[in-house]
Structure formats: C-alpha cells, structure tokens
Amino acid sequence: MVQFFLRQLQHESDAWKRLLSFIKGENVHLKDRLSDLLREDFSDQLLEGIEIFQNSFVKEDELIALLRNEIAEFDKLLLREIFEDGKTAGEVGSRVFKLRNNISIAEKQFGKLKMAFHNFLSENLNYSEKELH
C-alpha cells in the first residue's frame, strides 16, 4: 500500500508540473499580447496599466520558478524516502498539503490576472465598427 501511495504522489507531482507548464505558456502568450500592444499606436494613459501588467507577468514567472523548485524538492523526498518511520511520512504529508495549497492559490491568481488583462484590453482598445471595416 505504501508503494501505491508513493506512486499516487508522483502522479500528482507530474500533474502539477504539467499545470505549471501550461500557466507558463499562457503567461508567455500574455506577455506577447502586451508586446503587440506596445507596437501599436496607443494612448499614454495606458502606460500605467501596461506597466502593472508587465510587472505582474514577471512576478508570475518568478512564482512558477519557485513552485517548480518546491516540486523538485518534493520529488527528491519521494525518491529517497521509504517511510520507515512516522517522521518521514509526516514530512511528506505536510509537504504535499503545502504544495497542493500553493498550486491551487497560484492557479486561481493566474486566472484572475489573465481575466484582468483581457478586461483591460477590452476596455481600453474599443474601436468603432467603422474602424474595423
């Protein structure tokens, strides 16, 4: 049963890595959209918002790197631990709980950031139908 539990934790760790890869890719896409916006003729009133989003995207990259490091440390713990004593099992249990929580928070925060950016673009890049044709 212990081996099954360890495999389950490894599958969960792999899922976290896939999720972080997806978020990283989406963050790159958002930065590209921001870059596209900067190449366009835009109002100087948007500069503050653009700067805020740029900083948020950089912070997101930093958070992803931190979470990837946490997962790598967790993977090392899973590989070396055989659960010979309760202390080891407790350490894995507390780490997995912390990682689940941190990943969940990061996923929610990124969703909010992405939505806020799309709203920012929609609200500030309104074009009349005449301009679109």
PDB file of C-alpha atoms in Angstrom:
ATOM      1  CA  MET A   1       0.000   0.000   0.000  1.00  0.00           C
ATOM      2  CA  VAL A   2       2.916   2.357   0.700  1.00  0.00           C
ATOM      3  CA  GLN A   3       4.237   1.921  -2.847  1.00  0.00           C
ATOM      4  CA  PHE A   4       0.801   2.721  -4.271  1.00  0.00           C
ATOM      5  CA  PHE A   5       0.676   5.872  -2.124  1.00  0.00           C
ATOM      6  CA  LEU A   6       4.129   6.927  -3.336  1.00  0.00           C
ATOM      7  CA  ARG A   7       3.101   6.370  -6.963  1.00  0.00           C
ATOM      8  CA  GLN A   8      -0.050   8.417  -6.369  1.00  0.00           C
ATOM      9  CA  LEU A   9       2.018  11.290  -5.005  1.00  0.00           C
ATOM     10  CA  GLN A  10       4.348  11.062  -8.011  1.00  0.00           C
ATOM     11  CA  HIS A  11       1.365  11.220 -10.395  1.00  0.00           C
ATOM     12  CA  GLU A  12       0.100  14.269  -8.518  1.00  0.00           C
ATOM     13  CA  SER A  13       3.538  15.875  -8.772  1.00  0.00           C
ATOM     14  CA  ASP A  14       3.574  15.219 -12.527  1.00  0.00           C
ATOM     15  CA  ALA A  15       0.136  16.850 -12.841  1.00  0.00           C
ATOM     16  CA  TRP A  16       1.434  19.932 -11.006  1.00  0.00           C
ATOM     17  CA  LYS A  17       4.363  20.146 -13.423  1.00  0.00           C
ATOM     18  CA  ARG A  18       2.015  19.962 -16.417  1.00  0.00           C
ATOM     19  CA  LEU A  19      -0.192  22.663 -14.894  1.00  0.00           C
ATOM     20  CA  LEU A  20       2.779  24.954 -14.280  1.00  0.00           C
ATOM     21  CA  SER A  21       3.987  24.390 -17.856  1.00  0.00           C
ATOM     22  CA  PHE A  22       0.555  25.390 -19.116  1.00  0.00           C
ATOM     23  CA  ILE A  23       0.483  28.519 -16.911  1.00  0.00           C
ATOM     24  CA  LYS A  24       3.992  29.430 -18.058  1.00  0.00           C
ATOM     25  CA  GLY A  25       2.926  29.106 -21.694  1.00  0.00           C
ATOM     26  CA  GLU A  26      -0.167  31.216 -21.098  1.00  0.00           C
ATOM     27  CA  ASN A  27       1.961  33.826 -19.321  1.00  0.00           C
ATOM     28  CA  VAL A  28       4.289  33.959 -22.341  1.00  0.00           C
ATOM     29  CA  HIS A  29       1.252  34.439 -24.565  1.00  0.00           C
ATOM     30  CA  LEU A  30       0.023  37.333 -22.386  1.00  0.00           C
ATOM     31  CA  LYS A  31       3.452  38.963 -22.499  1.00  0.00           C
ATOM     32  CA  ASP A  32       3.404  38.636 -26.288  1.00  0.00           C
ATOM     33  CA  ARG A  33      -0.011  40.342 -26.373  1.00  0.00           C
ATOM     34  CA  LEU A  34       1.405  43.129 -24.222  1.00  0.00           C
ATOM     35  CA  SER A  35       4.324  43.463 -26.616  1.00  0.00           C
ATOM     36  CA  ASP A  36       1.895  43.642 -29.546  1.00  0.00           C
ATOM     37  CA  LEU A  37       0.053  46.438 -27.756  1.00  0.00           C
ATOM     38  CA  LEU A  38       3.280  48.389 -27.293  1.00  0.00           C
ATOM     39  CA  ARG A  39       3.933  48.218 -31.040  1.00  0.00           C
ATOM     40  CA  GLU A  40       0.551  49.793 -31.732  1.00  0.00           C
ATOM     41  CA  ASP A  41      -0.422  53.425 -31.516  1.00  0.00           C
ATOM     42  CA  PHE A  42      -1.894  53.620 -28.014  1.00  0.00           C
ATOM     43  CA  SER A  43      -2.807  56.309 -25.520  1.00  0.00           C
ATOM     44  CA  ASP A  44      -0.204  57.359 -22.968  1.00  0.00           C
ATOM     45  CA  GLN A  45      -2.947  56.941 -20.374  1.00  0.00           C
ATOM     46  CA  LEU A  46      -2.500  53.185 -20.765  1.00  0.00           C
ATOM     47  CA  LEU A  47       1.161  53.217 -19.729  1.00  0.00           C
ATOM     48  CA  GLU A  48       0.462  52.772 -16.032  1.00  0.00           C
ATOM     49  CA  GLY A  49      -1.780  49.769 -16.673  1.00  0.00           C
ATOM     50  CA  ILE A  50       0.716  48.292 -19.106  1.00  0.00           C
ATOM     51  CA  GLU A  51       3.494  48.626 -16.535  1.00  0.00           C
ATOM     52  CA  ILE A  52       1.368  46.994 -13.841  1.00  0.00           C
ATOM     53  CA  PHE A  53       0.629  44.018 -16.090  1.00  0.00           C
ATOM     54  CA  GLN A  54       4.260  43.704 -17.171  1.00  0.00           C
ATOM     55  CA  ASN A  55       5.329  43.559 -13.521  1.00  0.00           C
ATOM     56  CA  SER A  56       2.575  41.049 -12.762  1.00  0.00           C
ATOM     57  CA  PHE A  57       3.707  38.796 -15.614  1.00  0.00           C
ATOM     58  CA  VAL A  58       7.311  38.913 -14.379  1.00  0.00           C
ATOM     59  CA  LYS A  59       6.149  38.056 -10.841  1.00  0.00           C
ATOM     60  CA  GLU A  60       4.173  35.160 -12.297  1.00  0.00           C
ATOM     61  CA  ASP A  61       7.359  33.811 -13.905  1.00  0.00           C
ATOM     62  CA  GLU A  62       9.120  34.071 -10.544  1.00  0.00           C
ATOM     63  CA  LEU A  63       6.276  32.262  -8.777  1.00  0.00           C
ATOM     64  CA  ILE A  64       6.328  29.474 -11.360  1.00  0.00           C
ATOM     65  CA  ALA A  65      10.078  29.046 -10.830  1.00  0.00           C
ATOM     66  CA  LEU A  66       9.612  28.869  -7.052  1.00  0.00           C
ATOM     67  CA  LEU A  67       6.825  26.312  -7.354  1.00  0.00           C
ATOM     68  CA  ARG A  68       8.874  24.216  -9.773  1.00  0.00           C
ATOM     69  CA  ASN A  69      11.717  24.206  -7.248  1.00  0.00           C
ATOM     70  CA  GLU A  70       9.325  23.154  -4.473  1.00  0.00           C
ATOM     71  CA  ILE A  71       8.044  20.314  -6.638  1.00  0.00           C
ATOM     72  CA  ALA A  72      11.596  19.225  -7.484  1.00  0.00           C
ATOM     73  CA  GLU A  73      12.419  19.092  -3.760  1.00  0.00           C
ATOM     74  CA  PHE A  74       9.220  17.123  -3.145  1.00  0.00           C
ATOM     75  CA  ASP A  75      10.174  14.672  -5.914  1.00  0.00           C
ATOM     76  CA  LYS A  76      13.582  14.170  -4.292  1.00  0.00           C
ATOM     77  CA  LEU A  77      11.902  13.478  -0.972  1.00  0.00           C
ATOM     78  CA  LEU A  78       9.613  10.906  -2.597  1.00  0.00           C
ATOM     79  CA  LEU A  79      12.541   9.147  -4.243  1.00  0.00           C
ATOM     80  CA  ARG A  80      14.672   8.820  -1.141  1.00  0.00           C
ATOM     81  CA  GLU A  81      12.039   8.147   1.495  1.00  0.00           C
ATOM     82  CA  ILE A  82      10.908   4.641   2.262  1.00  0.00           C
ATOM     83  CA  PHE A  83       8.586   5.640   5.099  1.00  0.00           C
ATOM     84  CA  GLU A  84      10.484   3.670   7.730  1.00  0.00           C
ATOM     85  CA  ASP A  85       9.270   5.913  10.493  1.00  0.00           C
ATOM     86  CA  GLY A  86       6.342   8.205  11.196  1.00  0.00           C
ATOM     87  CA  LYS A  87       8.508  11.310  10.927  1.00  0.00           C
ATOM     88  CA  THR A  88       9.188  10.688   7.258  1.00  0.00           C
ATOM     89  CA  ALA A  89       5.537  10.067   6.447  1.00  0.00           C
ATOM     90  CA  GLY A  90       4.625  13.238   8.324  1.00  0.00           C
ATOM     91  CA  GLU A  91       7.163  15.269   6.366  1.00  0.00           C
ATOM     92  CA  VAL A  92       5.792  14.023   3.037  1.00  0.00           C
ATOM     93  CA  GLY A  93       2.235  14.637   4.249  1.00  0.00           C
ATOM     94  CA  SER A  94       2.916  18.207   5.308  1.00  0.00           C
ATOM     95  CA  ARG A  95       4.821  18.947   2.087  1.00  0.00           C
ATOM     96  CA  VAL A  96       2.070  17.577  -0.140  1.00  0.00           C
ATOM     97  CA  PHE A  97      -0.552  19.590   1.750  1.00  0.00           C
ATOM     98  CA  LYS A  98       1.526  22.770   1.397  1.00  0.00           C
ATOM     99  CA  LEU A  99       2.166  22.153  -2.308  1.00  0.00           C
ATOM    100  CA  ARG A 100      -1.490  21.431  -3.042  1.00  0.00           C
ATOM    101  CA  ASN A 101      -2.422  24.680  -1.356  1.00  0.00           C
ATOM    102  CA  ASN A 102       0.292  26.737  -3.085  1.00  0.00           C
ATOM    103  CA  ILE A 103      -0.528  25.304  -6.525  1.00  0.00           C
ATOM    104  CA  SER A 104      -4.239  25.959  -6.009  1.00  0.00           C
ATOM    105  CA  ILE A 105      -3.606  29.558  -4.971  1.00  0.00           C
ATOM    106  CA  ALA A 106      -1.229  30.135  -7.901  1.00  0.00           C
ATOM    107  CA  GLU A 107      -3.744  28.720 -10.378  1.00  0.00           C
ATOM    108  CA  LYS A 108      -6.531  30.963  -9.058  1.00  0.00           C
ATOM    109  CA  GLN A 109      -4.320  34.053  -9.003  1.00  0.00           C
ATOM    110  CA  PHE A 110      -3.179  33.448 -12.568  1.00  0.00           C
ATOM    111  CA  GLY A 111      -6.780  33.039 -13.706  1.00  0.00           C
ATOM    112  CA  LYS A 112      -7.624  36.397 -12.132  1.00  0.00           C
ATOM    113  CA  LEU A 113      -4.563  38.043 -13.710  1.00  0.00           C
ATOM    114  CA  LYS A 114      -5.436  36.664 -17.133  1.00  0.00           C
ATOM    115  CA  MET A 115      -9.045  37.827 -16.845  1.00  0.00           C
ATOM    116  CA  ALA A 116      -7.965  41.270 -15.628  1.00  0.00           C
ATOM    117  CA  PHE A 117      -5.607  41.625 -18.592  1.00  0.00           C
ATOM    118  CA  HIS A 118      -8.297  40.641 -21.085  1.00  0.00           C
ATOM    119  CA  ASN A 119     -10.686  43.104 -19.439  1.00  0.00           C
ATOM    120  CA  PHE A 120      -8.011  45.821 -19.598  1.00  0.00           C
ATOM    121  CA  LEU A 121      -7.560  45.216 -23.316  1.00  0.00           C
ATOM    122  CA  SER A 122     -11.309  45.128 -23.967  1.00  0.00           C
ATOM    123  CA  GLU A 123     -11.979  48.317 -22.013  1.00  0.00           C
ATOM    124  CA  ASN A 124      -9.113  50.298 -23.473  1.00  0.00           C
ATOM    125  CA  LEU A 125      -8.986  49.156 -27.068  1.00  0.00           C
ATOM    126  CA  ASN A 126     -12.508  49.948 -28.174  1.00  0.00           C
ATOM    127  CA  TYR A 127     -12.779  50.606 -31.865  1.00  0.00           C
ATOM    128  CA  SER A 128     -15.830  51.748 -33.715  1.00  0.00           C
ATOM    129  CA  GLU A 129     -17.326  49.452 -36.331  1.00  0.00           C
ATOM    130  CA  LYS A 130     -16.191  51.925 -38.970  1.00  0.00           C
ATOM    131  CA  GLU A 131     -12.547  51.454 -37.933  1.00  0.00           C
ATOM    132  CA  LEU A 132     -12.858  47.663 -38.043  1.00  0.00           C
ATOM    133  CA  HIS A 133     -14.026  47.575 -41.678  1.00  0.00           C
TER     134      HIS A 133
END
